[in-house]
mmCIF file of C-alpha atoms in Angstrom:
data_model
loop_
_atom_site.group_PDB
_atom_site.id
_atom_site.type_symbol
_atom_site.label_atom_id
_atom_site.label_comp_id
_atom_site.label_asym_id
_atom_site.label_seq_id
_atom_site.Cartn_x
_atom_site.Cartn_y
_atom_site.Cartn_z
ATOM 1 C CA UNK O 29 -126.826 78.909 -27.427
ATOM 2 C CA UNK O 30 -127.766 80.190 -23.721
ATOM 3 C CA UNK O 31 -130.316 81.743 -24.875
ATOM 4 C CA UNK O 32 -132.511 78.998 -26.785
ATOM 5 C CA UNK O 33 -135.529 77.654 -24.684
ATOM 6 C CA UNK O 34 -133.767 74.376 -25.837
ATOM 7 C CA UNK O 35 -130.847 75.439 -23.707
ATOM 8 C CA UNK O 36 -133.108 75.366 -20.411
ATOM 9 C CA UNK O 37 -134.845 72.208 -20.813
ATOM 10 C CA UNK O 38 -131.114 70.524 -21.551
ATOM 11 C CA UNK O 39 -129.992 72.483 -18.087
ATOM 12 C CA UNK O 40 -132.955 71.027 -16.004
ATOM 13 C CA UNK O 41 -131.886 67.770 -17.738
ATOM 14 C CA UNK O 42 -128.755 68.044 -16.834
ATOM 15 C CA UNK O 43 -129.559 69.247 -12.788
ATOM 16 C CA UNK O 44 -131.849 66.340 -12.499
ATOM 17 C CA UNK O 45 -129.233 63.930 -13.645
ATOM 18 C CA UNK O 46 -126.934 65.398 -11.384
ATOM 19 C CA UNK O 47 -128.760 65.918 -8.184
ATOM 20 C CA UNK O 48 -129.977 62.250 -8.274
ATOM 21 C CA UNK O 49 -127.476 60.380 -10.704
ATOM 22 C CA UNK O 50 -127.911 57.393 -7.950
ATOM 23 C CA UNK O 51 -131.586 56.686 -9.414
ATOM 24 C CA UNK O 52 -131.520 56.900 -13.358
ATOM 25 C CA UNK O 53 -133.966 55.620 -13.803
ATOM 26 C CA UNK O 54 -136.119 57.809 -11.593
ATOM 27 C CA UNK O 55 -134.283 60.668 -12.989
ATOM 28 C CA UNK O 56 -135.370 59.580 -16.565
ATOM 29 C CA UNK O 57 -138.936 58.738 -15.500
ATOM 30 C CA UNK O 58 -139.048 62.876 -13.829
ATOM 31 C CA UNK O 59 -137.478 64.227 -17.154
ATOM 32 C CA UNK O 60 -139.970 62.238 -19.421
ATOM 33 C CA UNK O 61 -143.005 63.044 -17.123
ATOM 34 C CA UNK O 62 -141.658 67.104 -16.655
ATOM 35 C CA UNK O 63 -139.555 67.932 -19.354
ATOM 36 C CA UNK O 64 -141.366 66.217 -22.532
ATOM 37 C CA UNK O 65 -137.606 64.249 -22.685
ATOM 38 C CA UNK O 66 -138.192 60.436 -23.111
ATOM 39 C CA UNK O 67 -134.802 59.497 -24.505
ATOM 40 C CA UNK O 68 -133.489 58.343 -20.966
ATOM 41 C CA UNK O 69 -136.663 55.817 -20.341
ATOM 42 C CA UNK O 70 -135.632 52.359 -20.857
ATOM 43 C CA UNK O 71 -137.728 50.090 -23.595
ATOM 44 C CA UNK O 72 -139.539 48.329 -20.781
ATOM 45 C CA UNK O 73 -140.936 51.650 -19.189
ATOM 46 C CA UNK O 74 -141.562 52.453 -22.794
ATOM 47 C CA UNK O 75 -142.988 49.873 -23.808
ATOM 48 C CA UNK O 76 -145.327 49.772 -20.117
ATOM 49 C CA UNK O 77 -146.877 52.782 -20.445
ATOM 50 C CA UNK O 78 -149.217 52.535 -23.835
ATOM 51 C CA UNK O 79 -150.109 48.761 -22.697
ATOM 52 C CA UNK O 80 -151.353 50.986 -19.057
ATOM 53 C CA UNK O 81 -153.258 53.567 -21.120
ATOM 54 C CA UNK O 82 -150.958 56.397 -19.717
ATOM 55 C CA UNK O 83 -148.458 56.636 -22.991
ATOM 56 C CA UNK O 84 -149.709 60.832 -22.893
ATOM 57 C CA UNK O 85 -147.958 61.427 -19.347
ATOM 58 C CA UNK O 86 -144.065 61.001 -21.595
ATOM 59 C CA UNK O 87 -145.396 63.654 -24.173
ATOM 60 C CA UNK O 88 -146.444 66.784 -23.680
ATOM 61 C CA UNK O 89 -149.534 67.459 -25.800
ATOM 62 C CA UNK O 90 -151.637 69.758 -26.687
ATOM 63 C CA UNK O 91 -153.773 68.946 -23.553
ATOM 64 C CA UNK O 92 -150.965 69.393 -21.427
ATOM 65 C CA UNK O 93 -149.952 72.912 -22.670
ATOM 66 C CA UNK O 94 -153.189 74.451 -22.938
ATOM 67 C CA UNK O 95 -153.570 73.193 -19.087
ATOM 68 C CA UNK O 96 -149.889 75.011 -18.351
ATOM 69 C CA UNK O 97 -150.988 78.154 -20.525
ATOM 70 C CA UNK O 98 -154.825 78.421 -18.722
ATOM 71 C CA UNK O 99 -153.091 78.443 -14.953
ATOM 72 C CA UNK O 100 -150.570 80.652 -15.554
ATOM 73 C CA UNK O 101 -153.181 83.306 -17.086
ATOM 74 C CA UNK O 102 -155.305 82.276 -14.414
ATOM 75 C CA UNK O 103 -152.723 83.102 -11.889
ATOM 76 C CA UNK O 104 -152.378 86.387 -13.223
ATOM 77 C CA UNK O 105 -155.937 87.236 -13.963
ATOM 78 C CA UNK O 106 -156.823 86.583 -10.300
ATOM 79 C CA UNK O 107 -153.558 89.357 -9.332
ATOM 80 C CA UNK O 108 -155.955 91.569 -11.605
ATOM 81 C CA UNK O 109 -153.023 91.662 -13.746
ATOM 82 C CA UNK O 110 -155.438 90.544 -17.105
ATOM 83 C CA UNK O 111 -153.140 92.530 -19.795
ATOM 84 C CA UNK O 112 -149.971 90.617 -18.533
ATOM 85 C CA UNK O 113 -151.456 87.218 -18.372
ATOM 86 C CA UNK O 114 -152.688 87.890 -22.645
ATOM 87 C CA UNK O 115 -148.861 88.900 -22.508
ATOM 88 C CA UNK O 116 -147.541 85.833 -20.739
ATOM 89 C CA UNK O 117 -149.814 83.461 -23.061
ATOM 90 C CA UNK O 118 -148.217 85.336 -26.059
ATOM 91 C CA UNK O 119 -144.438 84.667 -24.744
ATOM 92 C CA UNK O 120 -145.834 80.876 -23.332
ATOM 93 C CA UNK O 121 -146.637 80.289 -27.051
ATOM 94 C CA UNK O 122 -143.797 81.681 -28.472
ATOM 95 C CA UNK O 123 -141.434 79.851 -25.994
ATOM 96 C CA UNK O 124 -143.146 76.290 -25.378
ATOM 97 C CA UNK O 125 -142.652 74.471 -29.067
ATOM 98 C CA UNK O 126 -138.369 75.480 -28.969
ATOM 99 C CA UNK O 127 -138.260 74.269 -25.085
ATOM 100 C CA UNK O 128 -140.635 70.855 -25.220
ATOM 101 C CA UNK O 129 -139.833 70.735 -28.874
ATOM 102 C CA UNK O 130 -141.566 71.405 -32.082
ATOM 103 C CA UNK O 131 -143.819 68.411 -31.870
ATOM 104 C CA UNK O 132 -147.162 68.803 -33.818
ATOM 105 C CA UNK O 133 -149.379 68.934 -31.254
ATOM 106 C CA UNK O 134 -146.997 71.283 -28.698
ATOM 107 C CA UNK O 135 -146.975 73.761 -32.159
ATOM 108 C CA UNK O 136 -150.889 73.323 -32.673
ATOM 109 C CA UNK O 137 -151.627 73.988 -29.287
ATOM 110 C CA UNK O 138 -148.944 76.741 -29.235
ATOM 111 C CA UNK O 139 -150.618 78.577 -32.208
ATOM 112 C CA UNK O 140 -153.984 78.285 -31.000
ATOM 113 C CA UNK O 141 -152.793 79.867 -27.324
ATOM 114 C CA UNK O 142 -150.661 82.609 -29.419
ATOM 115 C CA UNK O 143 -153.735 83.344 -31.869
ATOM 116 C CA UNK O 144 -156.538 83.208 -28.741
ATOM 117 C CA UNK O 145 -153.536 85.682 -27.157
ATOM 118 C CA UNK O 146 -153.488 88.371 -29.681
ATOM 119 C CA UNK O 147 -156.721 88.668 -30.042
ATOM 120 C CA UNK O 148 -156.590 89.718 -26.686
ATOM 121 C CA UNK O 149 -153.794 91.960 -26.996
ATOM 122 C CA UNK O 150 -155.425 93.700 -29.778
ATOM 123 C CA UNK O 151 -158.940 93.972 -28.899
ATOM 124 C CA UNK O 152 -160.485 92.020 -31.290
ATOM 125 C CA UNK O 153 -163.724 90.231 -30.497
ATOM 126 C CA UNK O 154 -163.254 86.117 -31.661
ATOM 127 C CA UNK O 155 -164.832 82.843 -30.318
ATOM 128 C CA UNK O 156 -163.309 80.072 -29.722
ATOM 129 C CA UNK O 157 -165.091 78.697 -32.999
ATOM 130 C CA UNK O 158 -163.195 81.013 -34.928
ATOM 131 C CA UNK O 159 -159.943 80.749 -33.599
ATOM 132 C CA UNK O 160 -160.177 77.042 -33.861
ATOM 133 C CA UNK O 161 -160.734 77.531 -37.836
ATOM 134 C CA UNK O 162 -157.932 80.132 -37.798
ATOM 135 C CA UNK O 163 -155.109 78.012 -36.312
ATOM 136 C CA UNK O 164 -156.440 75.268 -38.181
ATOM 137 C CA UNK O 165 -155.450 77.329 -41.504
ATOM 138 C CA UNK O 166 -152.610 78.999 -40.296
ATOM 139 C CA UNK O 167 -150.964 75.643 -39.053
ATOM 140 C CA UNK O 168 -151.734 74.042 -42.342
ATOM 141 C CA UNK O 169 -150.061 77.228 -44.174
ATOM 142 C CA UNK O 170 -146.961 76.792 -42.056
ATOM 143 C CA UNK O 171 -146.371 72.843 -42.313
ATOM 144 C CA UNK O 172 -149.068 71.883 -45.170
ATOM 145 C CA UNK O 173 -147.834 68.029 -44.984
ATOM 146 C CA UNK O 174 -149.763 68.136 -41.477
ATOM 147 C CA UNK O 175 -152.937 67.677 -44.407
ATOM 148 C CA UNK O 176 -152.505 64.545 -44.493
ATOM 149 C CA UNK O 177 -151.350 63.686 -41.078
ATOM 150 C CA UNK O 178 -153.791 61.712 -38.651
ATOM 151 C CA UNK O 179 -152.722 63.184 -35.169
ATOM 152 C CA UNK O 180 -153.770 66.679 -37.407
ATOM 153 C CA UNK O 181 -157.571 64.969 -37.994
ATOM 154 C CA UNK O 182 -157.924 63.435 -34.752
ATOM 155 C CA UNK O 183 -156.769 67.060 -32.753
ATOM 156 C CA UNK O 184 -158.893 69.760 -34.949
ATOM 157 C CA UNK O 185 -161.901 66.892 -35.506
ATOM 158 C CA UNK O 186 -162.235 66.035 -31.958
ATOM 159 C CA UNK O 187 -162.018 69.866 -30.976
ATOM 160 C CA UNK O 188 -164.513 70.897 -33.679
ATOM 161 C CA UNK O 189 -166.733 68.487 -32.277
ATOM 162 C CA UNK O 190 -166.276 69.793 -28.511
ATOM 163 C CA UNK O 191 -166.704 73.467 -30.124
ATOM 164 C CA UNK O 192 -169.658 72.556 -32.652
ATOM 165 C CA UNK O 193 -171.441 69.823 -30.781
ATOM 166 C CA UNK O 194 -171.548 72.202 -27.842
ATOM 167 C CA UNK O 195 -173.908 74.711 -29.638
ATOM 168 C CA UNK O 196 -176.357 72.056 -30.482
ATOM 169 C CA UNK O 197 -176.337 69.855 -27.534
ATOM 170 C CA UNK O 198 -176.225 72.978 -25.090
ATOM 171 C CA UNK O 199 -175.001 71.833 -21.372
ATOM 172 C CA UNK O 200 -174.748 68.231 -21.884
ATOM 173 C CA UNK O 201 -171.467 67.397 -21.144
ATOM 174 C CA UNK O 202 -172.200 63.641 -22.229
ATOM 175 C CA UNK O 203 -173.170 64.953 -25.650
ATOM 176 C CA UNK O 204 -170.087 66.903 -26.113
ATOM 177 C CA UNK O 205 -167.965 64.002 -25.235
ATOM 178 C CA UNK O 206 -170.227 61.468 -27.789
ATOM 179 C CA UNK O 207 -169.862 63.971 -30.146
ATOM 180 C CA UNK O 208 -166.016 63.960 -30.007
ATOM 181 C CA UNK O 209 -165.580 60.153 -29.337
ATOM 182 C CA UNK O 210 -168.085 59.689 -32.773
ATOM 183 C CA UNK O 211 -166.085 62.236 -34.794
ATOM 184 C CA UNK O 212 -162.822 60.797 -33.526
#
């Protein structure tokens, strides 16, 4: 329907394809790169991008919508607008795992952003320690399989270790990083 986020990423598809149908494969490099939508890319581009190191650019990840979520509240927060921007992350994580897709790291990143968003809305003092373990729980309650899933280690293990690390090696951003790379 219309109204599905789905809807809207298959309309920008289907604009792109249009407005440039002379360069397809252009058009499916701007869809992969913008709209998470890879299906257009042919098996050499594919296959080019994991032997270049760059295979993240075709998916959005969890790195790529926590970037999206902090400039848009950023935006707002600097319009001195802070109780719409905890509303905008709240709709951002509602809306971002129906439009990209519900791809395990769009939906742990989107329940992280919705979590760190309501405690906002409500008032409720958290750290980011705490909402890591919360949406760590909560996305194992919803889709339990994710248990036993690596991309589920190597996401809350490498962020633990950015979160945890961090209080012990203080403002060292080489320890932080170590720590990650060694727990990864």
């Amino acid at each position: 329907p219309r109204w599905h986020p789905a809807a809207w990423n298959r309309m920008l598809a289907r604009r792109l394809e249009t407005r440039f149908e002379d360069h397809p494969e252009e058009v499916a490099l701007a869809e992969a790169l913008l709209l998470g939508r890879g299906e257009l890319l042919t098996d050499e581009m594919h296959a080019s991008f994991p032997r270049g190191g760059t295979y993240h650019l075709l998916v959005f990840s969890g790195l790529q919508i926590a970037f999206a979520a902090s400039v848009l509240a950023a935006l707002l927060r600097l319009l001195h607008a802070p109780r719409a921007s905890d509303w905008l992350l709240l709709g951002f994580a509602a809306l971002a795992p129906p439009f990209i897709g519900p791809t395990p790291s769009v939906a742990r990143a989107s329940t992280a952003i919705g979590l760190y968003a309501v405690a906002r809305i409500l008032k409720r003092p958290t750290s980011m320690e705490n909402l890591w373990c919360v949406a760590a729980i909560l996305r194992l309650l919803i889709e339990p399989r994710d248990l036993s899933d690596p991309s589920f280690h190597l996401t809350y293990g490498g962020a633990g270790a950015l979160l945890f690390a961090g209080r012990i090696v203080k403002h060292r951003w080489l320890g932080h990083a170590a720590a990650a790379e060694i727990v990864i």
